[in-house]
CSV table of C-alpha atoms and ligand atoms in Angstrom, one decimal:
chain,number,residue,atom,x,y,z
W,69,MET,CA,-22.3,-1.2,-22.0
W,70,VAL,CA,-25.2,0.5,-23.8
W,71,GLN,CA,-23.7,2.3,-26.7
W,72,ILE,CA,-24.7,6.0,-26.7
W,73,ASP,CA,-23.7,8.5,-29.4
W,74,LEU,CA,-23.2,12.1,-28.2
W,75,SER,CA,-21.1,13.1,-31.2
W,76,GLY,CA,-21.8,16.7,-32.3
W,77,LYS,CA,-22.8,17.7,-28.8
W,78,THR,CA,-20.8,19.7,-26.2
W,79,ALA,CA,-21.1,19.1,-22.5
W,80,LEU,CA,-20.1,21.4,-19.7
W,81,VAL,CA,-19.4,19.5,-16.5
W,82,THR,CA,-18.6,21.3,-13.2
W,83,GLY,CA,-16.5,19.6,-10.6
W,84,ALA,CA,-14.9,17.5,-13.2
W,85,SER,CA,-11.3,17.2,-12.1
W,86,MET,CA,-12.0,14.0,-10.1
W,87,GLY,CA,-14.7,11.8,-8.7
W,88,LEU,CA,-18.2,11.7,-10.3
W,89,GLY,CA,-17.6,14.8,-12.5
W,90,LEU,CA,-14.5,13.3,-14.1
W,91,ALA,CA,-16.2,10.0,-14.6
W,92,MET,CA,-19.1,11.7,-16.4
W,93,ALA,CA,-16.8,13.9,-18.5
W,94,ARG,CA,-14.9,10.7,-19.5
W,95,ARG,CA,-18.1,8.9,-20.4
W,96,PHE,CA,-19.4,11.8,-22.4
W,97,ALA,CA,-16.1,12.2,-24.3
W,98,ALA,CA,-15.9,8.5,-25.0
W,99,SER,CA,-19.5,8.8,-26.4
W,100,GLY,CA,-18.2,11.5,-28.8
W,101,ALA,CA,-19.1,14.7,-27.0
W,102,ASN,CA,-16.7,17.6,-26.7
W,103,VAL,CA,-16.4,18.4,-23.0
W,104,ALA,CA,-15.6,21.6,-21.0
W,105,ILE,CA,-14.5,20.6,-17.6
W,106,LEU,CA,-14.5,23.0,-14.7
W,107,ALA,CA,-12.9,22.9,-11.2
W,108,ARG,CA,-10.8,25.2,-9.0
W,109,GLY,CA,-7.6,23.2,-8.8
W,110,ALA,CA,-5.7,23.7,-12.1
W,111,GLU,CA,-3.3,20.9,-11.6
W,112,ALA,CA,-5.9,18.2,-11.1
W,113,LEU,CA,-7.9,19.7,-13.9
W,114,GLU,CA,-5.0,19.3,-16.3
W,115,GLU,CA,-4.5,15.7,-15.2
W,116,ALA,CA,-8.1,15.1,-15.9
W,117,ARG,CA,-7.9,16.6,-19.3
W,118,HIS,CA,-4.9,14.4,-20.2
W,119,ALA,CA,-6.7,11.3,-18.8
W,120,ILE,CA,-9.8,12.0,-21.0
W,121,GLU,CA,-7.8,12.9,-24.1
W,122,ALA,CA,-5.8,9.7,-23.7
W,123,GLU,CA,-8.9,7.7,-24.1
W,124,GLY,CA,-9.9,9.4,-27.4
W,125,GLY,CA,-13.3,10.6,-28.3
W,126,GLY,CA,-14.4,14.2,-28.1
W,127,ALA,CA,-12.1,17.2,-27.5
W,128,VAL,CA,-11.6,18.6,-24.0
W,129,GLU,CA,-11.3,22.2,-22.7
W,130,ALA,CA,-10.1,22.5,-19.1
W,131,ILE,CA,-11.2,25.7,-17.4
W,132,ALA,CA,-10.0,26.5,-13.9
W,133,CYS,CA,-12.9,28.3,-12.2
W,134,ASP,CA,-14.5,28.6,-8.8
W,135,VAL,CA,-18.2,28.2,-9.6
W,136,THR,CA,-19.2,30.4,-6.7
W,137,ASP,CA,-17.4,33.3,-8.3
W,138,ARG,CA,-20.0,34.8,-10.6
W,139,GLN,CA,-17.6,36.6,-12.9
W,140,ALA,CA,-15.3,33.6,-13.2
W,141,LEU,CA,-18.3,31.4,-14.0
W,142,ASP,CA,-19.6,33.7,-16.7
W,143,ALA,CA,-16.1,33.8,-18.3
W,144,ALA,CA,-15.8,30.0,-18.1
W,145,PHE,CA,-19.1,29.6,-19.9
W,146,ALA,CA,-18.0,32.1,-22.6
W,147,ARG,CA,-14.7,30.2,-23.0
W,148,ALA,CA,-16.6,26.9,-23.5
W,149,GLU,CA,-18.9,28.4,-26.1
W,150,ALA,CA,-15.9,30.1,-27.8
W,151,ARG,CA,-14.1,26.8,-28.1
W,152,PHE,CA,-17.0,24.6,-29.1
W,153,GLY,CA,-19.7,26.9,-30.4
W,154,GLN,CA,-22.4,25.9,-28.1
W,155,VAL,CA,-23.3,24.1,-24.9
W,156,ASP,CA,-25.9,21.3,-25.4
W,157,ILE,CA,-25.4,19.4,-22.2
W,158,LEU,CA,-24.9,21.1,-18.8
W,159,VAL,CA,-24.1,19.1,-15.6
W,160,ASN,CA,-24.1,21.0,-12.4
W,161,ASN,CA,-22.0,18.6,-10.3
W,162,ALA,CA,-19.5,20.7,-8.2
W,163,GLY,CA,-20.1,20.2,-4.6
W,164,SER,CA,-18.7,19.2,-1.3
W,165,SER,CA,-20.0,17.6,1.9
W,166,LEU,CA,-20.9,19.9,4.8
W,167,ARG,CA,-23.0,18.8,7.8
W,168,LYS,CA,-22.9,20.4,11.2
W,169,PRO,CA,-25.2,20.6,14.2
W,170,ILE,CA,-27.5,23.6,13.9
W,171,ASP,CA,-26.0,25.2,16.9
W,172,GLU,CA,-22.5,25.0,15.5
W,173,ILE,CA,-22.9,25.9,11.9
W,174,THR,CA,-22.5,29.5,11.0
W,175,HIS,CA,-24.7,31.7,8.8
W,176,ASP,CA,-21.8,32.2,6.3
W,177,GLU,CA,-21.3,28.4,6.1
W,178,ILE,CA,-24.9,27.9,5.2
W,179,LEU,CA,-24.8,30.7,2.6
W,180,ALA,CA,-21.6,29.2,1.1
W,181,ASP,CA,-23.3,25.8,0.7
W,182,PHE,CA,-26.2,27.4,-1.2
W,183,ASP,CA,-23.8,29.4,-3.3
W,184,LEU,CA,-21.9,26.2,-4.3
W,185,LYS,CA,-24.8,23.8,-4.8
W,186,LEU,CA,-27.7,26.0,-5.8
W,187,MET,CA,-26.8,29.5,-7.0
W,188,ALA,CA,-23.9,28.4,-9.2
W,189,ALA,CA,-26.3,25.9,-10.9
W,190,ILE,CA,-28.9,28.6,-11.4
W,191,ARG,CA,-26.3,30.9,-13.0
W,192,LEU,CA,-25.0,28.3,-15.4
W,193,ILE,CA,-28.6,27.3,-16.4
W,194,GLN,CA,-29.3,31.0,-17.1
W,195,LEU,CA,-26.2,31.1,-19.3
W,196,ALA,CA,-27.0,27.9,-21.1
W,197,VAL,CA,-30.8,28.2,-21.7
W,198,PRO,CA,-30.9,31.0,-24.4
W,199,GLY,CA,-28.8,28.8,-26.8
W,200,MET,CA,-30.7,25.7,-25.8
W,201,LYS,CA,-34.0,27.5,-26.5
W,202,ALA,CA,-32.8,28.7,-29.9
W,203,ARG,CA,-31.8,25.2,-30.9
W,204,ARG,CA,-34.8,23.7,-29.2
W,205,ASP,CA,-32.6,21.1,-27.6
W,206,GLY,CA,-31.0,21.0,-24.2
W,207,ARG,CA,-30.1,18.4,-21.6
W,208,ILE,CA,-29.4,19.5,-18.0
W,209,ILE,CA,-28.5,17.4,-15.0
W,210,ASN,CA,-28.4,18.7,-11.5
W,211,VAL,CA,-26.4,16.4,-9.3
W,212,SER,CA,-28.0,16.0,-6.0
W,213,ALA,CA,-28.0,13.7,-3.0
W,214,VAL,CA,-30.5,11.2,-1.5
W,215,VAL,CA,-30.5,13.5,1.6
W,216,GLY,CA,-32.4,16.1,-0.5
W,217,LYS,CA,-35.4,13.7,-0.6
W,218,ALA,CA,-35.0,12.0,2.8
W,219,PRO,CA,-33.1,14.2,5.3
W,220,GLY,CA,-31.9,12.7,8.5
W,221,GLY,CA,-30.8,14.7,11.6
W,222,GLY,CA,-27.7,16.8,11.4
W,223,ALA,CA,-28.1,17.3,7.7
W,224,VAL,CA,-28.0,21.1,7.6
W,225,PRO,CA,-27.1,22.7,5.2
W,226,THR,CA,-26.7,19.9,2.7
W,227,ALA,CA,-30.3,18.6,2.9
W,228,LEU,CA,-31.6,22.1,2.4
W,229,SER,CA,-29.6,23.1,-0.6
W,230,ARG,CA,-30.2,19.6,-2.1
W,231,ALA,CA,-34.0,19.9,-1.6
W,232,ALA,CA,-33.8,23.3,-3.3
W,233,GLY,CA,-31.9,21.8,-6.2
W,234,LEU,CA,-34.6,19.1,-6.6
W,235,SER,CA,-37.3,21.8,-6.6
W,236,LEU,CA,-35.2,23.8,-9.2
W,237,THR,CA,-35.1,20.6,-11.3
W,238,ARG,CA,-38.9,20.1,-11.1
W,239,THR,CA,-39.8,23.7,-11.8
W,240,LEU,CA,-37.4,24.1,-14.7
W,241,SER,CA,-38.4,20.8,-16.3
W,242,GLN,CA,-42.0,22.2,-16.6
W,243,GLU,CA,-40.9,25.7,-17.7
W,244,LEU,CA,-38.4,24.5,-20.3
W,245,ALA,CA,-40.2,21.4,-21.7
W,246,PRO,CA,-41.8,23.4,-24.6
W,247,TRP,CA,-38.2,24.0,-26.0
W,248,ASN,CA,-37.3,20.4,-25.7
W,249,ILE,CA,-34.9,21.2,-22.8
W,250,ARG,CA,-34.9,18.3,-20.4
W,251,VAL,CA,-33.9,18.9,-16.8
W,252,ASN,CA,-33.3,15.9,-14.5
W,253,ALA,CA,-31.5,15.3,-11.2
W,254,LEU,CA,-29.3,12.4,-10.1
W,255,CYS,CA,-29.4,11.7,-6.4
W,256,VAL,CA,-26.1,10.3,-5.1
W,257,GLY,CA,-26.1,7.8,-2.3
W,258,LYS,CA,-22.6,6.7,-1.4
W,259,ILE,CA,-20.2,6.5,-4.4
W,260,LYS,CA,-16.5,6.2,-4.4
W,261,SER,CA,-14.8,9.5,-5.3
W,262,GLY,CA,-12.3,12.0,-4.2
W,263,GLN,CA,-14.5,12.8,-1.2
W,264,TRP,CA,-14.1,9.2,0.2
W,265,GLU,CA,-10.4,9.1,-0.6
W,266,ARG,CA,-9.8,12.3,1.3
W,267,ARG,CA,-11.8,10.9,4.3
W,268,TYR,CA,-9.7,7.7,4.1
W,269,ALA,CA,-6.5,9.7,4.0
W,270,ALA,CA,-7.6,11.8,7.0
W,271,SER,CA,-8.6,8.8,9.0
W,272,GLY,CA,-5.0,7.9,9.5
W,273,LYS,CA,-5.9,4.3,10.3
W,274,GLY,CA,-3.6,1.6,9.2
W,275,GLN,CA,-6.3,-0.2,7.2
W,276,SER,CA,-6.9,-0.6,3.5
W,277,TYR,CA,-9.3,1.7,1.6
W,278,GLU,CA,-11.8,-1.2,1.2
W,279,GLU,CA,-11.5,-1.9,5.0
W,280,PHE,CA,-12.2,1.7,5.7
W,281,LEU,CA,-15.2,1.7,3.5
W,282,ARG,CA,-16.7,-1.6,4.8
W,283,PRO,CA,-18.9,0.0,7.6
W,284,VAL,CA,-20.2,2.5,5.1
W,285,ALA,CA,-20.9,-0.3,2.6
W,286,GLU,CA,-22.8,-2.2,5.3
W,287,THR,CA,-25.4,0.7,5.4
W,288,VAL,CA,-26.2,0.2,1.8
W,289,PRO,CA,-28.8,-2.5,0.8
W,290,MET,CA,-26.5,-3.6,-2.1
W,291,GLY,CA,-23.7,-4.0,0.4
W,292,ARG,CA,-21.2,-1.8,-1.4
W,293,LEU,CA,-20.4,1.8,-2.4
W,294,GLY,CA,-21.1,2.6,-6.0
W,295,GLU,CA,-18.4,3.1,-8.6
W,296,ALA,CA,-18.1,6.5,-10.3
W,297,GLU,CA,-18.5,4.8,-13.6
W,298,GLU,CA,-21.9,3.4,-12.6
W,299,PHE,CA,-23.0,6.9,-11.8
W,300,ALA,CA,-21.6,8.2,-15.1
W,301,ASN,CA,-23.5,5.5,-17.0
W,302,ALA,CA,-26.8,6.9,-15.5
W,303,ALA,CA,-25.8,10.4,-16.4
W,304,CYS,CA,-24.8,9.5,-19.9
W,305,PHE,CA,-28.2,7.8,-20.4
W,306,LEU,CA,-30.1,10.8,-19.1
W,307,VAL,CA,-28.3,13.3,-21.5
W,308,SER,CA,-28.7,11.0,-24.5
W,309,ASP,CA,-31.5,10.6,-27.0
W,310,ALA,CA,-32.3,7.3,-25.3
W,311,ALA,CA,-33.9,9.4,-22.6
W,312,SER,CA,-35.7,11.8,-25.0
W,313,TYR,CA,-39.0,11.6,-23.1
W,314,ILE,CA,-37.6,11.9,-19.6
W,315,THR,CA,-37.7,15.2,-17.8
W,316,GLY,CA,-38.3,16.3,-14.2
W,317,ALA,CA,-37.0,13.0,-12.9
W,318,ALA,CA,-34.8,12.7,-9.8
W,319,LEU,CA,-33.2,9.3,-10.1
W,320,ASN,CA,-31.5,7.7,-7.1
W,321,VAL,CA,-28.1,6.2,-7.9
W,322,ASP,CA,-27.7,4.7,-4.5
W,323,GLY,CA,-27.7,0.9,-4.4
W,324,GLY,CA,-31.1,1.0,-2.6
W,325,LEU,CA,-30.0,3.4,0.2
W,326,SER,CA,-32.8,5.9,0.0
W,327,PRO,CA,-36.1,5.2,1.7
W,328,VAL,CA,-37.7,7.5,-0.9
W,329,ALA,CA,-37.9,6.6,-4.6
G,182,LIG,N1,-19.6,10.6,-3.6
G,182,LIG,C1,-20.6,10.6,-2.8
G,182,LIG,O1,-20.8,9.6,-2.1
G,182,LIG,C2,-21.5,11.8,-2.8
G,182,LIG,C3,-22.6,11.7,-1.9
G,182,LIG,C4,-23.5,12.8,-1.9
G,182,LIG,C5,-23.4,13.8,-2.8
G,182,LIG,N2,-22.3,13.8,-3.7
G,182,LIG,C6,-22.2,15.0,-4.6
G,182,LIG,O2,-21.7,14.6,-5.8
G,182,LIG,C7,-21.0,15.6,-6.4
G,182,LIG,C8,-19.6,15.1,-6.9
G,182,LIG,O3,-18.9,14.8,-5.7
G,182,LIG,P1,-17.7,13.7,-5.6
G,182,LIG,O4,-18.1,12.7,-4.6
G,182,LIG,O5,-17.3,13.3,-7.0
G,182,LIG,O6,-16.6,14.7,-5.0
G,182,LIG,P2,-15.1,15.0,-5.3
G,182,LIG,O7,-14.4,13.7,-5.8
G,182,LIG,O8,-14.6,15.7,-4.1
G,182,LIG,O9,-15.1,16.0,-6.5
G,182,LIG,C9,-15.7,17.3,-6.3
G,182,LIG,C10,-15.3,18.1,-7.5
G,182,LIG,O10,-15.9,19.4,-7.4
G,182,LIG,C11,-14.9,20.4,-7.6
G,182,LIG,N3,-15.3,21.6,-6.8
G,182,LIG,C12,-15.5,21.7,-5.5
G,182,LIG,N4,-15.8,23.0,-5.1
G,182,LIG,C13,-15.8,23.7,-6.3
G,182,LIG,C14,-16.0,25.1,-6.6
G,182,LIG,N5,-16.3,26.0,-5.7
G,182,LIG,N6,-15.9,25.4,-7.9
G,182,LIG,C15,-15.6,24.5,-8.9
G,182,LIG,N7,-15.4,23.2,-8.6
G,182,LIG,C16,-15.5,22.8,-7.4
G,182,LIG,C17,-13.6,19.7,-7.1
G,182,LIG,O11,-12.5,20.3,-7.6
G,182,LIG,P3,-11.7,21.5,-6.8
G,182,LIG,O12,-11.7,21.2,-5.3
G,182,LIG,O13,-10.3,21.6,-7.4
G,182,LIG,O14,-12.5,22.8,-7.1
G,182,LIG,C18,-13.8,18.4,-7.7
G,182,LIG,O15,-13.5,18.4,-9.1
G,182,LIG,C19,-20.9,16.7,-5.4
G,182,LIG,O16,-21.9,17.7,-5.6
G,182,LIG,C20,-21.2,16.0,-4.1
G,182,LIG,O17,-21.7,16.8,-3.1
G,182,LIG,C21,-21.4,12.8,-3.7
């Protein structure tokens, strides 16, 4: 493992009670950062806090919050700043999977997807940027998906909100570069997380988790789903000084799945 030192930094990670968000929060804390973890479900969030604290490293603040609730999001950010003084690293990760045929999806479902995956990220960036500008140091990751670059059929609304998130990443990387604020995206392919565990549980088939995942794994050139820790390693690199000249990138973490680099 490449050793990365984030001590003295504070990271705020949304969607951090499980899956990729939890893996990132763990990795950041293990690298010395204090972490504010956000998700709606308070119980899972507390479990996540205990799991991170048990591994040592940076301190953890668990903040139950629906990121689509603007007032709750503002209060959550204020709480993270009050606890740790500043937010140096922001990871917009909260998300869920929604794909429906265009003649079945409702207008409200499309708006809700944009609220979750785009507008919440914009709001948090607006909250974090003034402090980052003042310190002339900031590291932002927008978690996206390979479908944002290469949509297939039936990918509304995810492909749309993800493409918008990639555009947000590009435009802000240009706008904020003079303040040494780096803005990058990570495009997820298929990585083991709570999402996949819930799909397995809902499948009701009498097969093992690995058997359930096998047909999915066969669609990936590397022949397997990614591990959340592999994703967290990429995130940890991007927010570290080791990536000090990287901004505006949209890095696929997908085992070769995406046809678009
Ligand atoms: N894993 C994959 O293969 C894959 C593929 C493509 C994209 N992604 C993207 O990667 C990101 C992480 O997903 P994951 O796979 O790790 O999923 P996951 O295991 O289901 O975790 C999602 C996290 O987001 C939180 N969350 C969901 N809605 C929220 C809301 N409104 N406010 C605050 N927190 C919220 C969840 O907690 P609560 O439900 O308690 O709020 C949970 O902590 C998501 O943006 C997802 O769309 C993942």
